[in-house]
PDB file of C-alpha atoms in Angstrom:
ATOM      1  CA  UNK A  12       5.452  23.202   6.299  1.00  0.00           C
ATOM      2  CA  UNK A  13       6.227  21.580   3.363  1.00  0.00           C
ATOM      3  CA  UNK A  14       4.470  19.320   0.947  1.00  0.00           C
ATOM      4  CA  UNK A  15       4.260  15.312   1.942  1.00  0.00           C
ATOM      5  CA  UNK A  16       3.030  12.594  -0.393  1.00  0.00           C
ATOM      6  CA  UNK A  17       1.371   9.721   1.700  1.00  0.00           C
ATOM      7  CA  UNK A  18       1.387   6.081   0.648  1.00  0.00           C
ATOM      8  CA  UNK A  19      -2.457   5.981   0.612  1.00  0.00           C
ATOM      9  CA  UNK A  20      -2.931   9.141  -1.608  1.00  0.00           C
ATOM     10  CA  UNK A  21      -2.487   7.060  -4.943  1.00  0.00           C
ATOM     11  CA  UNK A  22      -4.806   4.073  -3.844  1.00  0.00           C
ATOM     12  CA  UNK A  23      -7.503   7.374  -2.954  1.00  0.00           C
ATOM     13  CA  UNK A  24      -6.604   8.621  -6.696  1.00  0.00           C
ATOM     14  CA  UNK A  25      -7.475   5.337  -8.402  1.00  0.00           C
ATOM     15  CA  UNK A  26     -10.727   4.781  -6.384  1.00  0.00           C
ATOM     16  CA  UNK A  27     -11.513   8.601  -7.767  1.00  0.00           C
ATOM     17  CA  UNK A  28     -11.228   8.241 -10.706  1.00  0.00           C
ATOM     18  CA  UNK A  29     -12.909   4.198 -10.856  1.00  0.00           C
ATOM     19  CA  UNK A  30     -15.824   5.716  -9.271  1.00  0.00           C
ATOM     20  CA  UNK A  31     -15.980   8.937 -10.936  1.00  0.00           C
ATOM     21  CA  UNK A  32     -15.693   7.373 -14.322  1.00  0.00           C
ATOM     22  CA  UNK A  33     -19.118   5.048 -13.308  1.00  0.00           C
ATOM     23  CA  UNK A  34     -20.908   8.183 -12.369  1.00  0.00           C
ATOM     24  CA  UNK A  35     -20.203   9.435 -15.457  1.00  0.00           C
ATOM     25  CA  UNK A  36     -21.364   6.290 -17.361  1.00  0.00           C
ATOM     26  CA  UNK A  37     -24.575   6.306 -14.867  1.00  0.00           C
ATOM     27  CA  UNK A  38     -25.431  10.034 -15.627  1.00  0.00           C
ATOM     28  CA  UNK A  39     -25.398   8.935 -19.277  1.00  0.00           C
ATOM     29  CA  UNK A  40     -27.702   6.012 -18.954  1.00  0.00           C
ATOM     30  CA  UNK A  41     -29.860   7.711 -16.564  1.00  0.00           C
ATOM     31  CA  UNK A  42     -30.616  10.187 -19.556  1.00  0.00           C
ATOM     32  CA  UNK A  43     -30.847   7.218 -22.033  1.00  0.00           C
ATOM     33  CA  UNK A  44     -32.863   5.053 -20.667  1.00  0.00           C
ATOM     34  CA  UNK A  45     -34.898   6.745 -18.557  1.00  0.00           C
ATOM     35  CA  UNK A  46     -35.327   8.058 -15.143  1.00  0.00           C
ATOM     36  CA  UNK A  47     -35.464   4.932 -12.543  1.00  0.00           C
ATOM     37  CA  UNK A  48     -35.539   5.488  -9.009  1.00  0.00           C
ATOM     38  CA  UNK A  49     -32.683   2.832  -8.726  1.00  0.00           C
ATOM     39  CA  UNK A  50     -30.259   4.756 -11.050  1.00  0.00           C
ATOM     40  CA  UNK A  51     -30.976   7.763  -9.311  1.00  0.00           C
ATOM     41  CA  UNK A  52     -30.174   6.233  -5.990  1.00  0.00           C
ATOM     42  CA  UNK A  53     -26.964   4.881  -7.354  1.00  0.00           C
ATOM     43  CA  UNK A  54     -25.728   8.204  -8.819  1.00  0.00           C
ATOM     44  CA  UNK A  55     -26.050  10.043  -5.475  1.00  0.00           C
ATOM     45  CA  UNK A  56     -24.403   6.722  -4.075  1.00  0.00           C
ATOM     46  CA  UNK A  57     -21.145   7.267  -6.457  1.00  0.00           C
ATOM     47  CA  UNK A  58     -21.743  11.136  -5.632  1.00  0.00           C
ATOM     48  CA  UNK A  59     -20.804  10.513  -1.825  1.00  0.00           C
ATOM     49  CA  UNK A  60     -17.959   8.114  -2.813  1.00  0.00           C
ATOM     50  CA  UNK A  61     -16.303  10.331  -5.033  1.00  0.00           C
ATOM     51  CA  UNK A  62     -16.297  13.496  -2.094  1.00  0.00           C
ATOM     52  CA  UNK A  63     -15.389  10.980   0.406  1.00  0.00           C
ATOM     53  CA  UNK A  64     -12.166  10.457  -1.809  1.00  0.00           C
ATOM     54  CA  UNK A  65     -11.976  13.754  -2.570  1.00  0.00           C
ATOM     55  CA  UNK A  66     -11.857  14.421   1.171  1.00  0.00           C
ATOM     56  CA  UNK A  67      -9.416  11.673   1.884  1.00  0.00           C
ATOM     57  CA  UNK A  68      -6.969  13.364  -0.818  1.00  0.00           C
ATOM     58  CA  UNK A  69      -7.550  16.356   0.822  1.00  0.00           C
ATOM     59  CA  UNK A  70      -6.760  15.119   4.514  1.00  0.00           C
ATOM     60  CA  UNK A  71      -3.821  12.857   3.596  1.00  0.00           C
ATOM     61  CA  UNK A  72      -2.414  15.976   1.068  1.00  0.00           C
ATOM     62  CA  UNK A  73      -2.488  18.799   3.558  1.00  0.00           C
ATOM     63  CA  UNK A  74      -0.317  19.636   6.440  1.00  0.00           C
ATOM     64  CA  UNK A  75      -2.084  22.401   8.237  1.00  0.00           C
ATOM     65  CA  UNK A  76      -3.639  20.823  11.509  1.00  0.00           C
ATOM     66  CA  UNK A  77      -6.540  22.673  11.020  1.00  0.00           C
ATOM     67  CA  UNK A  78      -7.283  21.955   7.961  1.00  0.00           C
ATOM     68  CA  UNK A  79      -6.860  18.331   8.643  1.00  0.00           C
ATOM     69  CA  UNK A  80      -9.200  19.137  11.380  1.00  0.00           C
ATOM     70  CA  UNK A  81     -11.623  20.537   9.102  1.00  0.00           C
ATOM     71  CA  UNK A  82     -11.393  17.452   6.946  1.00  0.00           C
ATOM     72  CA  UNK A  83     -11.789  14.973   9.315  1.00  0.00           C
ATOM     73  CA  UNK A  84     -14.889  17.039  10.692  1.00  0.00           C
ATOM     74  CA  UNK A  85     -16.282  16.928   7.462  1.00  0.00           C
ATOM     75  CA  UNK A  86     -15.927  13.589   6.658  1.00  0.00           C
ATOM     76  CA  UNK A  87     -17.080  12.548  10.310  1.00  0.00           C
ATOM     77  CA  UNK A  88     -20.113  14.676  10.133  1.00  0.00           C
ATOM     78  CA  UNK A  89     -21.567  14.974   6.871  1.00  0.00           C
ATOM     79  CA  UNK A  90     -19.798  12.104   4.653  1.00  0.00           C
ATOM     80  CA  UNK A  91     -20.531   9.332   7.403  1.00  0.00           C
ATOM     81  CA  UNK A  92     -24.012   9.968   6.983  1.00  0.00           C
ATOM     82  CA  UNK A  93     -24.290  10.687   3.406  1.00  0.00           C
ATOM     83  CA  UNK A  94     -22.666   7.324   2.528  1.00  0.00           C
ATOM     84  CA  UNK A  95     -25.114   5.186   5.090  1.00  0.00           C
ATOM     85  CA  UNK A  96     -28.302   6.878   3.752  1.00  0.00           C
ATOM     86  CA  UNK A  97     -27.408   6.866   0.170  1.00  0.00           C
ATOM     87  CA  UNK A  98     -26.380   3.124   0.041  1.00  0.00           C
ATOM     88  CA  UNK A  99     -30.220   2.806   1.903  1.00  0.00           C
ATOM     89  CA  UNK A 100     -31.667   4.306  -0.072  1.00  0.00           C
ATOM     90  CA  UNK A 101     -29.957   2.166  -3.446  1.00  0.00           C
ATOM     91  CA  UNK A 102     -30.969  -1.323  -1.260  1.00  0.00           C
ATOM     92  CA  UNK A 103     -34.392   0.262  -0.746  1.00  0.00           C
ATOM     93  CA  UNK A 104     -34.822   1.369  -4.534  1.00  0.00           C
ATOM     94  CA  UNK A 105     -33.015  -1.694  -5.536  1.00  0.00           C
ATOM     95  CA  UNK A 106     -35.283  -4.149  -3.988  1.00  0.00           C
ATOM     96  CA  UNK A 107     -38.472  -1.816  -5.244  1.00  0.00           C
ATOM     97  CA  UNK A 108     -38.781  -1.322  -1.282  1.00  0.00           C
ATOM     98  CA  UNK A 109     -39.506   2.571  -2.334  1.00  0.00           C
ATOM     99  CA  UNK A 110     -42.457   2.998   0.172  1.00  0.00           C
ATOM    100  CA  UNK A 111     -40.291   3.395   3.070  1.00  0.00           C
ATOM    101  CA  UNK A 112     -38.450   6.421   0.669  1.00  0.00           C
ATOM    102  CA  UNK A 113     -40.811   9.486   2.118  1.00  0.00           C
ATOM    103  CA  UNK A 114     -40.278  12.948   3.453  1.00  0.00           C
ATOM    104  CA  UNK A 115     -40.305  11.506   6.682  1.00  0.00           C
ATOM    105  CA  UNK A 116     -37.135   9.521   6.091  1.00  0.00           C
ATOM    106  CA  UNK A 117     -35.736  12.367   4.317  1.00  0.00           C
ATOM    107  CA  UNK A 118     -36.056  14.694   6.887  1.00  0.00           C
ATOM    108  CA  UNK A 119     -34.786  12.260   9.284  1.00  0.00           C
ATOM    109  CA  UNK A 120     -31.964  11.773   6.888  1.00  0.00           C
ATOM    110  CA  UNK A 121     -30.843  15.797   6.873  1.00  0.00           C
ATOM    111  CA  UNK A 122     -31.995  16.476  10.726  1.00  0.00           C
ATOM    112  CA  UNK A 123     -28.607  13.764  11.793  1.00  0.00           C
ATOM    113  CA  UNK A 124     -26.637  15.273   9.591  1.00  0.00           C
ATOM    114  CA  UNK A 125     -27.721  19.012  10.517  1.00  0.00           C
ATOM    115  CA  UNK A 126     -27.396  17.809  14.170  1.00  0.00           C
ATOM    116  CA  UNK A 127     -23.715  16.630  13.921  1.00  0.00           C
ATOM    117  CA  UNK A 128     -22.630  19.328  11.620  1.00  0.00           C
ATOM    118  CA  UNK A 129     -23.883  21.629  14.310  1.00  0.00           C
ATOM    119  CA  UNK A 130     -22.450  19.598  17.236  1.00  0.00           C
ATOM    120  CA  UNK A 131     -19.265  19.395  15.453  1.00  0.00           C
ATOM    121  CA  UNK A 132     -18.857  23.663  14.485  1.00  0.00           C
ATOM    122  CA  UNK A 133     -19.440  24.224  18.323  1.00  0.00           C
ATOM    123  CA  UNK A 134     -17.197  21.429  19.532  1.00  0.00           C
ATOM    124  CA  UNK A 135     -14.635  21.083  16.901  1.00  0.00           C
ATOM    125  CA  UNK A 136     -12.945  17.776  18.872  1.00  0.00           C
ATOM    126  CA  UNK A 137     -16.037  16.267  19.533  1.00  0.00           C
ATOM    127  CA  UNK A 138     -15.593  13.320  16.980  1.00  0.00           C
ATOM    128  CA  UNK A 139     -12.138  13.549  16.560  1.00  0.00           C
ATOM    129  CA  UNK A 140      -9.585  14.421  19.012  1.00  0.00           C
ATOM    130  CA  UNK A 141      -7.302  17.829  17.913  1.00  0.00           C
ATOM    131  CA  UNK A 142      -4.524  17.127  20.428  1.00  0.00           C
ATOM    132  CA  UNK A 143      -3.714  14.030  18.497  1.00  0.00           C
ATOM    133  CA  UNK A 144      -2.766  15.928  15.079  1.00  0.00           C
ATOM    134  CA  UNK A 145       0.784  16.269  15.301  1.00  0.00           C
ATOM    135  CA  UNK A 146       3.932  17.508  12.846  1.00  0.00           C
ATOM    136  CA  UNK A 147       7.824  16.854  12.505  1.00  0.00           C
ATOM    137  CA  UNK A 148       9.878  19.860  11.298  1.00  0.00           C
ATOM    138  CA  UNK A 149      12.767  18.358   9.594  1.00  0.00           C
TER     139      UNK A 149
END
């Protein structure tokens, strides 16, 4: 199979490296200024950006169904999730609303994603259809 460039790959790139360069500036002010819940939040909100375009590269980039597979998995079960809790838990910390940030919430947090990661290694097409993935040999 050979190598194939998609249209959407550069717009992933730019958003990479956009976001990755404000995590960088947030890691810096989280050690200058001190250690605010709300920085925090917004770090690990960049964090799940930057693998969710990391994971787009990686889907659009490969050809190997399953590896694209794989991807899509990944992104369906574990960056899904990530993103929607994370961006939470920046409104939450945000809007000083940190009293509903407990272990309770975290656990519920990592049980979904646990459960879908698990769903999704024992039934592979269960978010995403495999049939669907198709090449052209030119």
């Amino acid at each position: 199979m050979t190598f194939q460039l998609q249209p959407e790959v550069p717009v992933f790139v730019g958003i990479l490296l956009v976001t990755a360069s404000l995590l960088v500036y947030s890691l810096r002010q989280y050690h200058r200024r001190g250690r605010t819940p709300e920085l925090l939040a917004f770090i690990v909100l960049l964090s799940v950006i930057c693998v969710w375009q990391l994971n787009a590269i990686f889907v659009s980039v490969i050809t190997v169904p399953g590896l694209i597979l794989a991807g899509n998995n990944f992104g369906n079960a574990v960056l899904v999730f990530g993103f929607a809790y994370s961006f939470t838990w920046f409104a939450l910390a945000y809007t000083e609303q940190t009293r509903w940030i407990n272990r309770w919430t975290a656990g519920f947090a990592l049980a979904t994603i646990a459960a879908t990661s698990v769903t999704i290694v024992l039934n592979p097409e269960f978010m995403l259809k495999a049939n669907g993935l198709m090449t052209q040999d030119r």
